[in-house]
Coordinates of C-alpha atoms in Angstrom, one line a residue:
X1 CA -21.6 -106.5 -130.9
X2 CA -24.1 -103.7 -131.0
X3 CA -22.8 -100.9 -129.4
X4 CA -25.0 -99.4 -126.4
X5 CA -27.5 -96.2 -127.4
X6 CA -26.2 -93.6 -125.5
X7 CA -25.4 -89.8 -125.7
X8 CA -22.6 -89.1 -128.4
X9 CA -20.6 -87.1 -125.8
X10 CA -20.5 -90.7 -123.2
X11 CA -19.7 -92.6 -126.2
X12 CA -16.5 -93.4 -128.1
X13 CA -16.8 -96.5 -130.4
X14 CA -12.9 -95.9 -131.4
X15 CA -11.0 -95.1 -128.6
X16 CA -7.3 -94.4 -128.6
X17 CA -6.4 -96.6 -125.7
X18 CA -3.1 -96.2 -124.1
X19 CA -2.0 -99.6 -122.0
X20 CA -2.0 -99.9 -118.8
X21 CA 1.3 -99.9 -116.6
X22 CA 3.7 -96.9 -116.6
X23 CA 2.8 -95.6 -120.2
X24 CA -1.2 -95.1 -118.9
X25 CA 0.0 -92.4 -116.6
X26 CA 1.2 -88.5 -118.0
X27 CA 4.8 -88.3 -118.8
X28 CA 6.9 -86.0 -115.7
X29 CA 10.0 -84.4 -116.3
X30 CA 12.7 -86.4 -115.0
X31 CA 16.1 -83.9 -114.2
X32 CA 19.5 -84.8 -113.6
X33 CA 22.1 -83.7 -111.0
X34 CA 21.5 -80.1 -112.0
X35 CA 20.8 -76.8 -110.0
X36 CA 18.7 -74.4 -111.1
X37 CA 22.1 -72.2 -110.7
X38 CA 24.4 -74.3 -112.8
X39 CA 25.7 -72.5 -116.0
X40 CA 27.7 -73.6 -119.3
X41 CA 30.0 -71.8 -121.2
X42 CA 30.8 -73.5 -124.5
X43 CA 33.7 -72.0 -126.8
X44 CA 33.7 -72.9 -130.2
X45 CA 37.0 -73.7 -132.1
X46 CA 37.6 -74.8 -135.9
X47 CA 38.7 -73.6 -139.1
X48 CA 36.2 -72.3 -141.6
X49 CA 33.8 -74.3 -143.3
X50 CA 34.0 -77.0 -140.3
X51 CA 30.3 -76.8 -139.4
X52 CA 30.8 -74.8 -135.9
X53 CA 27.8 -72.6 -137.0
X54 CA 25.6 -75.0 -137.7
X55 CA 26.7 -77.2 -134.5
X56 CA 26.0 -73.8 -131.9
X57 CA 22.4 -73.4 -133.4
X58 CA 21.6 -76.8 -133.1
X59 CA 22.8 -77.0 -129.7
X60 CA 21.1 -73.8 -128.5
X61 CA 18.1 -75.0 -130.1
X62 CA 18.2 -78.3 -128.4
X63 CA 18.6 -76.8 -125.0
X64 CA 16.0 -74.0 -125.0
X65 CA 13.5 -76.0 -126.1
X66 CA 14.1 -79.6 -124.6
X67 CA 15.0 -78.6 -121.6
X68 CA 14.0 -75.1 -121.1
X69 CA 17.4 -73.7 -120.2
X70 CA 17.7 -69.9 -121.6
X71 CA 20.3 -70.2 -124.1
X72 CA 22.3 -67.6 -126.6
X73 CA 25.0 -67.6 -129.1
X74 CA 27.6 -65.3 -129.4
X75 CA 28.5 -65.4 -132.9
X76 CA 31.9 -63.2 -133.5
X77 CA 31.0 -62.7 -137.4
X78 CA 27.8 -60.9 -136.6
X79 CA 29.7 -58.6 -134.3
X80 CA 32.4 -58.1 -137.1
X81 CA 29.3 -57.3 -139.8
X82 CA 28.0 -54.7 -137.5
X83 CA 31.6 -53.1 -136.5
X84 CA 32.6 -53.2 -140.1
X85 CA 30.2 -54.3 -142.5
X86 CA 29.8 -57.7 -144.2
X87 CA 31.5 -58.3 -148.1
X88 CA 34.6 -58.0 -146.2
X89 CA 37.8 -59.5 -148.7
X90 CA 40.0 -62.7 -147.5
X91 CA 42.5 -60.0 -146.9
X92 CA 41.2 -58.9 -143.7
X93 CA 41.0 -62.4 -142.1
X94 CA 45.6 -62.0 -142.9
X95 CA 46.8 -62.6 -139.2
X96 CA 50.2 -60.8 -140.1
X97 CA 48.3 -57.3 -141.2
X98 CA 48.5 -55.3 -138.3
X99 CA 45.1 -52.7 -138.7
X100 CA 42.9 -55.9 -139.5
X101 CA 44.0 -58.0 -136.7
X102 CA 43.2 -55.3 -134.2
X103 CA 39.3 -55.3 -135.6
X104 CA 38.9 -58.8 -135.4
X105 CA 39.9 -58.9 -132.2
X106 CA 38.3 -55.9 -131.3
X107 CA 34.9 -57.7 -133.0
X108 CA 36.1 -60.7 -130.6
X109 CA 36.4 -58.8 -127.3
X110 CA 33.4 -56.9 -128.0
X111 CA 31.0 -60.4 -128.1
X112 CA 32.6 -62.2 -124.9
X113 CA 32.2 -59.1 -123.4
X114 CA 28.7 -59.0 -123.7
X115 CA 28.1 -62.7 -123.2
X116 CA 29.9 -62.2 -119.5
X117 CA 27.2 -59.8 -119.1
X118 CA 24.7 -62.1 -120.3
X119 CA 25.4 -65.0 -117.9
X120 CA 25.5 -63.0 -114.8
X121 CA 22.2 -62.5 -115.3
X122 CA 20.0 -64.4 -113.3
X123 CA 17.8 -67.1 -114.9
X124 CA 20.3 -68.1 -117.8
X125 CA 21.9 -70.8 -118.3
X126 CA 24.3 -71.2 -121.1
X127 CA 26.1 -69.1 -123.2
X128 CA 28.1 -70.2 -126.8
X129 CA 30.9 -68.5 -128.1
X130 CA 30.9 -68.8 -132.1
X131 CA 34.3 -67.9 -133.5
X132 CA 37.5 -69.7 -134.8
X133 CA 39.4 -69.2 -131.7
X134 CA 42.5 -70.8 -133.6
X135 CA 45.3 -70.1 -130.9
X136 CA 45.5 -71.3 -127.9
X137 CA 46.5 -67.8 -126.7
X138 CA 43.5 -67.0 -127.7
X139 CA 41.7 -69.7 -125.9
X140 CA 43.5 -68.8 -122.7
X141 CA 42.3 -65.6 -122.8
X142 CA 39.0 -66.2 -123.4
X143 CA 38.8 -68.8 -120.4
X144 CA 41.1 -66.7 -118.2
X145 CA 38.5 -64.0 -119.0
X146 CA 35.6 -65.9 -117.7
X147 CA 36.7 -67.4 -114.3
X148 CA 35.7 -64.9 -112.1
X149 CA 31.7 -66.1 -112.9
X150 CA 32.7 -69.8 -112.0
X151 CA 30.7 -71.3 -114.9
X152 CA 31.7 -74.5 -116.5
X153 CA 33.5 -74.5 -119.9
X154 CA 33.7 -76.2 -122.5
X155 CA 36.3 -75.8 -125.4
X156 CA 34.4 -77.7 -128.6
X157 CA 36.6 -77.7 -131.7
X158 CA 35.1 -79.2 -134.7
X159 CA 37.7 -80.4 -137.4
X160 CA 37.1 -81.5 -140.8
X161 CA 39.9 -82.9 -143.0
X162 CA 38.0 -85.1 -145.1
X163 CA 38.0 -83.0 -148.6
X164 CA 34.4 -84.1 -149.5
X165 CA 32.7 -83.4 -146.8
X166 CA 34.8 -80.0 -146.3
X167 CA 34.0 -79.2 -150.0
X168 CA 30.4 -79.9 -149.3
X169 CA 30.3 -77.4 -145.8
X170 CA 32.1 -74.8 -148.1
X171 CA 29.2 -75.2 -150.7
X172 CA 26.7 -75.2 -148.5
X173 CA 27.9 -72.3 -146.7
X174 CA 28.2 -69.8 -149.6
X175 CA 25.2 -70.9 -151.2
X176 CA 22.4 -70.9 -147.8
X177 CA 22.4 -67.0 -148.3
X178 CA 25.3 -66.8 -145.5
X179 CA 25.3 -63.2 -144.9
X180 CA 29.2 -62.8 -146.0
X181 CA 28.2 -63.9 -149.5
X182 CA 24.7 -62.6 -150.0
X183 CA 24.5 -61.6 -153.6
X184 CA 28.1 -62.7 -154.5
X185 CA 28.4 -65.1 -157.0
X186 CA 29.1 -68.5 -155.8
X187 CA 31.9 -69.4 -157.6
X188 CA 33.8 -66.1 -156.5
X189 CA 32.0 -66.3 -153.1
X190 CA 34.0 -69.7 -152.5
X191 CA 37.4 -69.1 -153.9
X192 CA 37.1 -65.8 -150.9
X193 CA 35.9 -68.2 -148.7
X194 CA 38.8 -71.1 -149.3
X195 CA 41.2 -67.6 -149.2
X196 CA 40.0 -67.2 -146.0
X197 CA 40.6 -70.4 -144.7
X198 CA 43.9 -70.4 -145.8
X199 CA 44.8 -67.6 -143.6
X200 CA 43.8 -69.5 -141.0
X201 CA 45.4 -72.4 -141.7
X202 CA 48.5 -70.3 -141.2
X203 CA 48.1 -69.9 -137.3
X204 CA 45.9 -72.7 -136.4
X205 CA 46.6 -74.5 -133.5
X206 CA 45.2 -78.0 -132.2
X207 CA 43.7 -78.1 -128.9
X208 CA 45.0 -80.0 -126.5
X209 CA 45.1 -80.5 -122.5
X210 CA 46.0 -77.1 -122.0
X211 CA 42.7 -76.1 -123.0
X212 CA 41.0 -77.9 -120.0
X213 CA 37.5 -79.3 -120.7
X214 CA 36.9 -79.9 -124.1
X215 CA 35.2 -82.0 -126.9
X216 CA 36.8 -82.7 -130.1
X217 CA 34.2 -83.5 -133.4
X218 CA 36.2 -85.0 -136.0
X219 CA 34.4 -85.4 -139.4
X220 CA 31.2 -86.0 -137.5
X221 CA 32.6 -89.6 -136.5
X222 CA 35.2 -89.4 -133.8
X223 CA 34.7 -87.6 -131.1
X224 CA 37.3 -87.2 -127.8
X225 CA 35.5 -86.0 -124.5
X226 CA 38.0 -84.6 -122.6
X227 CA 37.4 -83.7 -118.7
X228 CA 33.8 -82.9 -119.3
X229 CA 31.1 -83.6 -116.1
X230 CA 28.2 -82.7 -115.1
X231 CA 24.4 -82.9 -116.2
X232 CA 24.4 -79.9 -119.0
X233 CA 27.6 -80.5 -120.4
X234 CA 26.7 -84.6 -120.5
X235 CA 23.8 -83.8 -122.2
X236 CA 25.7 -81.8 -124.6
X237 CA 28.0 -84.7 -125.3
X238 CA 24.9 -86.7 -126.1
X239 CA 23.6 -84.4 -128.6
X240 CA 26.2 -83.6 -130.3
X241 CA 27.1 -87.1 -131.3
X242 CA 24.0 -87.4 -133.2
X243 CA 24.4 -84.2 -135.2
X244 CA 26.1 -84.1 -138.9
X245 CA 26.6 -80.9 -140.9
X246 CA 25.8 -82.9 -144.4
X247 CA 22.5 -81.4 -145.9
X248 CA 19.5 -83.3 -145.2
X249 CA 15.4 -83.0 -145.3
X250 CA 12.9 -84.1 -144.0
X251 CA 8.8 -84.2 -144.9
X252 CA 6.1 -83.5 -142.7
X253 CA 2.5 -84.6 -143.1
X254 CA -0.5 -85.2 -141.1
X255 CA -2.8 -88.4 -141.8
X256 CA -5.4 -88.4 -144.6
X257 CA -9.2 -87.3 -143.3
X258 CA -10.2 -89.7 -140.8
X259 CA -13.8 -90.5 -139.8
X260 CA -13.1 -88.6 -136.6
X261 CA -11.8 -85.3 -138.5
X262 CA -14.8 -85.1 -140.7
X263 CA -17.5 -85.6 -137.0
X264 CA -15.5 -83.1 -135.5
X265 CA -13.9 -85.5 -132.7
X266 CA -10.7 -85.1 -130.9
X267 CA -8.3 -88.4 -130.5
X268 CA -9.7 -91.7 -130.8
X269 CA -8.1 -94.2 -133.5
X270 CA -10.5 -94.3 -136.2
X271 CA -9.6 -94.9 -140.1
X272 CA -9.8 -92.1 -143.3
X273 CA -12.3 -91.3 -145.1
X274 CA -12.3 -91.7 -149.0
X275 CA -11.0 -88.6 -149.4
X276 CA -8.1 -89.7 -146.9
X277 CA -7.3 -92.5 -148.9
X278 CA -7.0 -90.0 -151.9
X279 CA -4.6 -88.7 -150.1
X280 CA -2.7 -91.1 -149.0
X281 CA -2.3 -92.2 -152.7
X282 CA -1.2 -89.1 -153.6
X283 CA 1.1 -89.3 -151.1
X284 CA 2.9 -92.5 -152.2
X285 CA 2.9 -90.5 -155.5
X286 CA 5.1 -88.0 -154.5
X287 CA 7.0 -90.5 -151.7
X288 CA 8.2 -92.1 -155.0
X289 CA 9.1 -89.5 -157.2
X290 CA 10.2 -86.8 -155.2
X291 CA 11.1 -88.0 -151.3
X292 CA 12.2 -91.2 -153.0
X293 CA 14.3 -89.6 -156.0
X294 CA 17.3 -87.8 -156.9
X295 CA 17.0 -85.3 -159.6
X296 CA 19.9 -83.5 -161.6
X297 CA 19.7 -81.1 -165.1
X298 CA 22.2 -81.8 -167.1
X299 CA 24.0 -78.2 -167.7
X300 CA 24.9 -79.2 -171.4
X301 CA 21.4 -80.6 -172.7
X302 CA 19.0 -79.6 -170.0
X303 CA 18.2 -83.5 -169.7
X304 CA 17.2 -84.5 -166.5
X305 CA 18.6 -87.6 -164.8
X306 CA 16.6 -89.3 -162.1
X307 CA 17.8 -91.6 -159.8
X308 CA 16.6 -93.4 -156.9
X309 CA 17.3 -92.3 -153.2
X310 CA 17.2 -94.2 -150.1
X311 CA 15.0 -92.7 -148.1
X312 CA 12.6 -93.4 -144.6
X313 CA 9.2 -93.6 -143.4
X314 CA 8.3 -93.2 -140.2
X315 CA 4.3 -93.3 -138.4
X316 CA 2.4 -93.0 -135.4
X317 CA 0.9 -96.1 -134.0
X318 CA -2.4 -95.1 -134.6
X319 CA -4.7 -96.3 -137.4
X320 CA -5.2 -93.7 -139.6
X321 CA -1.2 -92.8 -140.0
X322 CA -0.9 -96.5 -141.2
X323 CA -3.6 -96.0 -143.5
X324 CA -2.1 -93.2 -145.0
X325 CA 1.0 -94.8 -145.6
X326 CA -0.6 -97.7 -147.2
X327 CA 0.1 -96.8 -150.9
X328 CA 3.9 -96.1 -150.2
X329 CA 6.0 -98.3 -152.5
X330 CA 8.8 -100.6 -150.4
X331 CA 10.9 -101.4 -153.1
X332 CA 14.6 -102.5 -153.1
X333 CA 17.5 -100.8 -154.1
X334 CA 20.6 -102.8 -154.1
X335 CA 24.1 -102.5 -152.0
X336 CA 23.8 -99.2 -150.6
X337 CA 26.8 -97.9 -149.5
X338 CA 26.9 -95.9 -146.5
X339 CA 28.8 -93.2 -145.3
X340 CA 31.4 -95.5 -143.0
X341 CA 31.7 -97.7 -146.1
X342 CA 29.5 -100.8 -145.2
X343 CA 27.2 -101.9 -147.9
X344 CA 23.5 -103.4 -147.5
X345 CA 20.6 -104.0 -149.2
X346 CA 17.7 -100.8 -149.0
X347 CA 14.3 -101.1 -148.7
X348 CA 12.7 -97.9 -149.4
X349 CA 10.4 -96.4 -147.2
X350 CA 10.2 -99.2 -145.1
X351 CA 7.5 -98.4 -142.4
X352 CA 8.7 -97.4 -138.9
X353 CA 5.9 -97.2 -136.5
X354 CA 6.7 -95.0 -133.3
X355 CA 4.3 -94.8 -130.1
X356 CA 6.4 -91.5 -129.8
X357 CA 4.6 -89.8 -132.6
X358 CA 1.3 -91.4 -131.4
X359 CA -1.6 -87.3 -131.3
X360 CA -1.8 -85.7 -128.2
X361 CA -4.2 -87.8 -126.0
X362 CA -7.2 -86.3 -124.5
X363 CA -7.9 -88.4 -121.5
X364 CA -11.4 -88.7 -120.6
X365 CA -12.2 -85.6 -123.2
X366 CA -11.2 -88.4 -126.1
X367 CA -13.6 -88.7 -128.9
X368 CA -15.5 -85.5 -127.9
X369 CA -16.2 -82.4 -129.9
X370 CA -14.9 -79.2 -128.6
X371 CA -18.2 -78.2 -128.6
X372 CA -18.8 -81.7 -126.4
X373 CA -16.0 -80.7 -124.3
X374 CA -16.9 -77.2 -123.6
X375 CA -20.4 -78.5 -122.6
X376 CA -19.5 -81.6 -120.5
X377 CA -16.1 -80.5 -119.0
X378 CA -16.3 -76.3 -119.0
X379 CA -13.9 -75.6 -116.1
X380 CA -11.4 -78.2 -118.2
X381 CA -12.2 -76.0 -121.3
X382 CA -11.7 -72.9 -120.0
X383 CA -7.9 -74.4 -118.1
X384 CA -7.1 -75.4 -121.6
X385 CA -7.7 -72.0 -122.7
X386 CA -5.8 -70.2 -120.5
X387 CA -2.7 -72.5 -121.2
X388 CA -2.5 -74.3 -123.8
X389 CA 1.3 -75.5 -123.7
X390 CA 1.1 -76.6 -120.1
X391 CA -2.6 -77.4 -119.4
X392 CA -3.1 -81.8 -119.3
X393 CA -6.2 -83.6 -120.4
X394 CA -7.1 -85.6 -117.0
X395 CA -6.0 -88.8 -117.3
X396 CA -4.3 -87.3 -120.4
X397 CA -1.3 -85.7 -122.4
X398 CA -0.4 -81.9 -122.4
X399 CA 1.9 -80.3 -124.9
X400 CA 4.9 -80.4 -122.8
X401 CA 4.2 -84.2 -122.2
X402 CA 4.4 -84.6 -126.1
X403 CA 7.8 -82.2 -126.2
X404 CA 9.4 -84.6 -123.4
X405 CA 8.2 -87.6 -125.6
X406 CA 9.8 -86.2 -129.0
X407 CA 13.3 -85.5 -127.6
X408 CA 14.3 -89.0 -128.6
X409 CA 12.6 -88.2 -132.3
X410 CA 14.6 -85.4 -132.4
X411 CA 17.8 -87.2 -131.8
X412 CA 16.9 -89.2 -134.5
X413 CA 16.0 -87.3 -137.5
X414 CA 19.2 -84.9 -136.6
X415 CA 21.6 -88.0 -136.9
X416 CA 19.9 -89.3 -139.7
X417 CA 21.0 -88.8 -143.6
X418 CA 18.7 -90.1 -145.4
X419 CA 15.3 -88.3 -146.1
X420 CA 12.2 -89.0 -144.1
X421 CA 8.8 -89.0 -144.4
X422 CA 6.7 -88.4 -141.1
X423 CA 3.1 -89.0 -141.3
X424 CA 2.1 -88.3 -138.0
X425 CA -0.4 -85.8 -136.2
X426 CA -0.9 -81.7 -135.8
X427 CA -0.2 -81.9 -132.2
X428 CA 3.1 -84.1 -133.3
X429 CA 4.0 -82.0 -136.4
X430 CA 3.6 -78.0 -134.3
X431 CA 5.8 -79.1 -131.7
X432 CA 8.8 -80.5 -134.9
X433 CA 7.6 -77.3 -136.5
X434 CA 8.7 -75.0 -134.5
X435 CA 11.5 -76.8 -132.9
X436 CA 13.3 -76.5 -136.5
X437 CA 11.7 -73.4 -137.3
X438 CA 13.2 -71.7 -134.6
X439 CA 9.6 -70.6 -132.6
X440 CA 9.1 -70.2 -128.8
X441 CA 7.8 -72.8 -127.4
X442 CA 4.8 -71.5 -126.1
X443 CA 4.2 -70.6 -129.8
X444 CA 4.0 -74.2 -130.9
X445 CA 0.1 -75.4 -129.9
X446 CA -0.9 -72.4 -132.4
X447 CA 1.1 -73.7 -135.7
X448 CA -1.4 -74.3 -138.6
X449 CA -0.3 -77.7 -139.9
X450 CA -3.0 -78.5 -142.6
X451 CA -4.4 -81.8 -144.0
X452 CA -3.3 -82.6 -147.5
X453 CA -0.3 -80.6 -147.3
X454 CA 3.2 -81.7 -147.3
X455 CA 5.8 -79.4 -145.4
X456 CA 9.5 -80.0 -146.4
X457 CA 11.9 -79.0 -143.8
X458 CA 15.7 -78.4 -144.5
X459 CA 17.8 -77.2 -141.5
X460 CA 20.8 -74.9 -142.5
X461 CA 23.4 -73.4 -140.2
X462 CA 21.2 -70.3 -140.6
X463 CA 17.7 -71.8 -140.2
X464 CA 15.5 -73.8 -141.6
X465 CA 14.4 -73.6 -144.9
X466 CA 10.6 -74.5 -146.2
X467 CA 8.2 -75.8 -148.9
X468 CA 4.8 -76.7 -149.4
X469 CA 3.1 -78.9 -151.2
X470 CA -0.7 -79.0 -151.8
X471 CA -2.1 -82.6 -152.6
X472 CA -5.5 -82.0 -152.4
X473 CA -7.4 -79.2 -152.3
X474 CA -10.5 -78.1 -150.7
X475 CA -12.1 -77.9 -153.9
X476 CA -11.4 -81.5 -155.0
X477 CA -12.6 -82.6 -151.4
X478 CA -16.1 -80.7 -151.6
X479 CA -18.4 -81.2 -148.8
X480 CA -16.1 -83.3 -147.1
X481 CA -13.6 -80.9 -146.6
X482 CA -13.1 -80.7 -142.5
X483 CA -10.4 -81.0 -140.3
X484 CA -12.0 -81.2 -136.4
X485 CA -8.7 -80.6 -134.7
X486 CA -9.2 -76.5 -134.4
X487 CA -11.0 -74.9 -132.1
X488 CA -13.3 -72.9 -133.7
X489 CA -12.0 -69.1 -133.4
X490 CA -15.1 -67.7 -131.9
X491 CA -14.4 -69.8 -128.6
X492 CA -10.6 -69.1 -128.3
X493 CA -9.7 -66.5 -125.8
X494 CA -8.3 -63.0 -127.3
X495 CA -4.9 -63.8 -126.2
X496 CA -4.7 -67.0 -127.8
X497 CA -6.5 -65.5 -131.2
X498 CA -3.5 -63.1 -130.7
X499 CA -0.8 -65.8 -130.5
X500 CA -2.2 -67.8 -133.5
X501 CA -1.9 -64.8 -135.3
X502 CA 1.8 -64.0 -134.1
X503 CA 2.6 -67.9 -135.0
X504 CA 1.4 -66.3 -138.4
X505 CA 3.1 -63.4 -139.2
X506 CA 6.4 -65.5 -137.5
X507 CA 6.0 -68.1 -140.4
X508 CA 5.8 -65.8 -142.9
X509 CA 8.2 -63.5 -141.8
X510 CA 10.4 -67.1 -141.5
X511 CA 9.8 -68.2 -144.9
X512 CA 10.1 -65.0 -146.7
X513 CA 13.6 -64.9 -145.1
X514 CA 14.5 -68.0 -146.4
X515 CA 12.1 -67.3 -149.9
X516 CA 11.6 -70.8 -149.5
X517 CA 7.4 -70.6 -149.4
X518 CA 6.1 -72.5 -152.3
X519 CA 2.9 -73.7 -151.6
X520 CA 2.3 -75.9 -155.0
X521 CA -0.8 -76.9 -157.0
X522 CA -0.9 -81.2 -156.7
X523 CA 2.4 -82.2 -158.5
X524 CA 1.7 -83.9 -162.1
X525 CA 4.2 -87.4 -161.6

């Protein structure tokens, strides 16, 4: 059918269509039974090398940025750093030495002191108390402590007694640049460490009913939910049963050029260009030998041993993430075992397609130009200006729709093992970004997720730590080099040329902490 001559700007000839029914209208927030007023305490409990870190992070990071509720840890080995220094020997974690006792638990007092302070503030929500907390004396005098501000709490004790996952969280922790070991040598960093956890093993005590409220995270497979009600701590519960302290990683990549990137258009569903199907065989390329593949150097000869990984692939529904993922190898590797012991047959990368990851959608302004849009629709263009987190396409998507759809993504990828590659869009990939990243939120619309590029994410209990990897340049693209999904700079507003640039210096600042920026030249396979 020939398509009807009219202006570019009233014509889309690939539109990204969303159905009819409930999906067609914008996502609202849907709450619980919860106040503005309500506020969570949650007290960590475990031995060292459990994973209590890690868990606190995640769930403060889940909270603030899901759900908006202001959040903050209170971690007691921070406190101790500052009172005393870090590099502190196994001897000063010996409960039966009188001098040390009194500075841990002067480090102790010191941080639920100022997280009392903290939640009688008004506006905040929850507050997490990191520490071992290994008696209940201890316990009792942390919750006698805090009922005067009639907050909810939660004792959450995390206990590993499996030896190789325990071995692993003890690796793990000495060797992600935990600031008790930075610059130590790992070997001498974990026989401190397993020192260290011996003294506690001394004292340790189980909690139990006397405790109250509490959640017990056993090996990261049985948990026991003890007395715990209402809509912050329930959603707690729920997010905490997808989370694992095992390392994982995931991958991060927008579509190939489509048609619509190289016109300049917004949305729509169109396919790649030939330079986005170069991509998207590169792509498969390094899906296969590096998402795909296990690599270790033998110590004696320096050979290297490569062995196949099960690993994930995940897309949008659109047409131009299916595209890219066309080249991606399915092949079968045979009885994997997993973690609870079952066995099955793996199909690598074995495509997922997820509405949930489907760009941003533009409403009526779908298919346009910016340049189109600031022409046709200026008051709309100058609202998206002004806020770019909050401000909705009519009869389309904003940001914080998109966050509300990704919650369930996020669940996901923090429960899964395996690694996973997401070929999805910008709009998608700044919002993961800085979720794992550890930006604001209102940060996230200015994230510089670039075509051809690769971004490998791997949470720690300390952050997140990144790579880059180049595919294809702008150089081996040549003319038909564009991307369409920026607005030019000259028609952003100061403030937000001012927030793309904090995003900036953020991510650097991020990645030089972690000295995990390694933006590569295409890999040779």
């Amino acid at each position: 059918m020939t398509p009807p001559m009219t202006d570019s700007a009233d014509y889309n000839p690939t539109p990204h269509v969303i159905p009819e029914g409930d999906n067609a209208t914008p996502l609202e927030v849907v709450g619980g039974d919860c106040t503005a007023t309500e506020k969570l305490i949650i007290v960590m409990c475990g031995l060292p090398g459990t994973g209590k870190t890690h868990i606190a992070n995640r769930i403060a990071r889940y909270l603030s940025f899901f759900l908006a509720v202001e959040t903050k840890i209170f971690n007691v080995g921070e406190y101790r750093r500052k009172l005393f220094g870090a590099n502190l020997p196994a001897e000063f974690f010996d409960h039966t030495h009188e001098e040390f006792m009194a500075k841990r638990v002067q480090a102790c007092d010191s941080a639920l002191s100022d997280m009392i302070n903290f939640m009688q503030q008004d506006g905040v929500r929850v507050g997490v108390l990191d520490s071992t907390n290994s008696t209940q004396k201890r316990r009792s005098h942390i919750t006698e402590s805090l009922k005067f501000l009639h907050c909810k709490v939660i004792i959450m004790e995390v206990i590993c007694d499996k030896e190789e996952l325990l071995e692993h969280n003890i690796r793990t922790t000495v060797n992600m640049n935990t600031p008790d070991y930075r610059d130590v040598d790992p070997d001498a960093a974990a026989k401190d460490y397993n020192k260290r956890r011996e003294n506690y093993i001394n004292i340790y005590e189980a909690v139990d009913e006397r405790d109250g409220s509490h959640i017990k995270i056993i090996n990261n497979q049985t948990y026991i939910v003890h007395n715990v009600r209402g809509y912050l701590p329930q959603k707690v519960v729920h997010f905490v049963m997808n989370l694992h302290t095992l390392s994982r990683v995931f991958y991060l990549s927008r579509h190939g050029q489509s048609e619509y990137n190289l016109s300049g258009k917004i949305g729509g569903d169109s396919g790649l260009t030939e330079a986005g199907r170069e991509y998207a065989r590169r792509l498969a390329d390094f899906a296969h030998n590096v998402i795909g593949m296990d690599v270790e150097i033998d110590k004696e000869t320096g050979e290297e041993k490569r062995t196949p990984r099960p690993a994930r692939l995940w897309t949008s529904t659109l047409r131009r993430t299916k595209e890219t993922a066309q080249f991606i190898k399915h092949e079968k590797i045979s009885q994997f075992k997993w973690d609870n012991g079952d066995e099955a047959e793996w199909i690598q990368f074995q495509g997922r397609a997820r509405r949930n990851l489907d760009e941003l959608y533009a409403g009526v302004c779908d298919g346009l130009t910016y340049k189109e849009i600031a022409m046709k629709f200026p008051d709309e263009f100058s609202r998206r200006q002004e806020d770019k987190l909050t401000y909705r396409y009519p009869r389309g998507e904003s940001y914080m729709d998109i966050t509300l759809r990704l919650e369930p993504i996020i669940l996901d990828i923090e429960r899964t093992r395996e690694p996973i590659l997401i070929i999805a869009h910008q709009g998608i990939h700044r919002l993961l970004y800085a979720y794992f990243m550890g930006l604001p939120r209102e940060k996230a619309p200015y994230v510089s997720i670039p075509l051809n590029t690769v971004i490998e994410l791997t949470p720690t209990a300390y952050g997140c730590v990144e790579k880059r990897y180049l595919l294809l340049s702008k150089e081996e693209m040549m003319k038909d080099w564009s991307d369409g999904q920026d607005e030019p700079v000259t028609s952003m507003p100061m403030k937000d040329q001012e927030a793309a640039e904090d995003v900036r210096k953020i991510t650097e600042g991020i990645r030089l902490h972690a000295d995990s920026f390694d933006v590569m030249n295409p890999p040779s396979f």
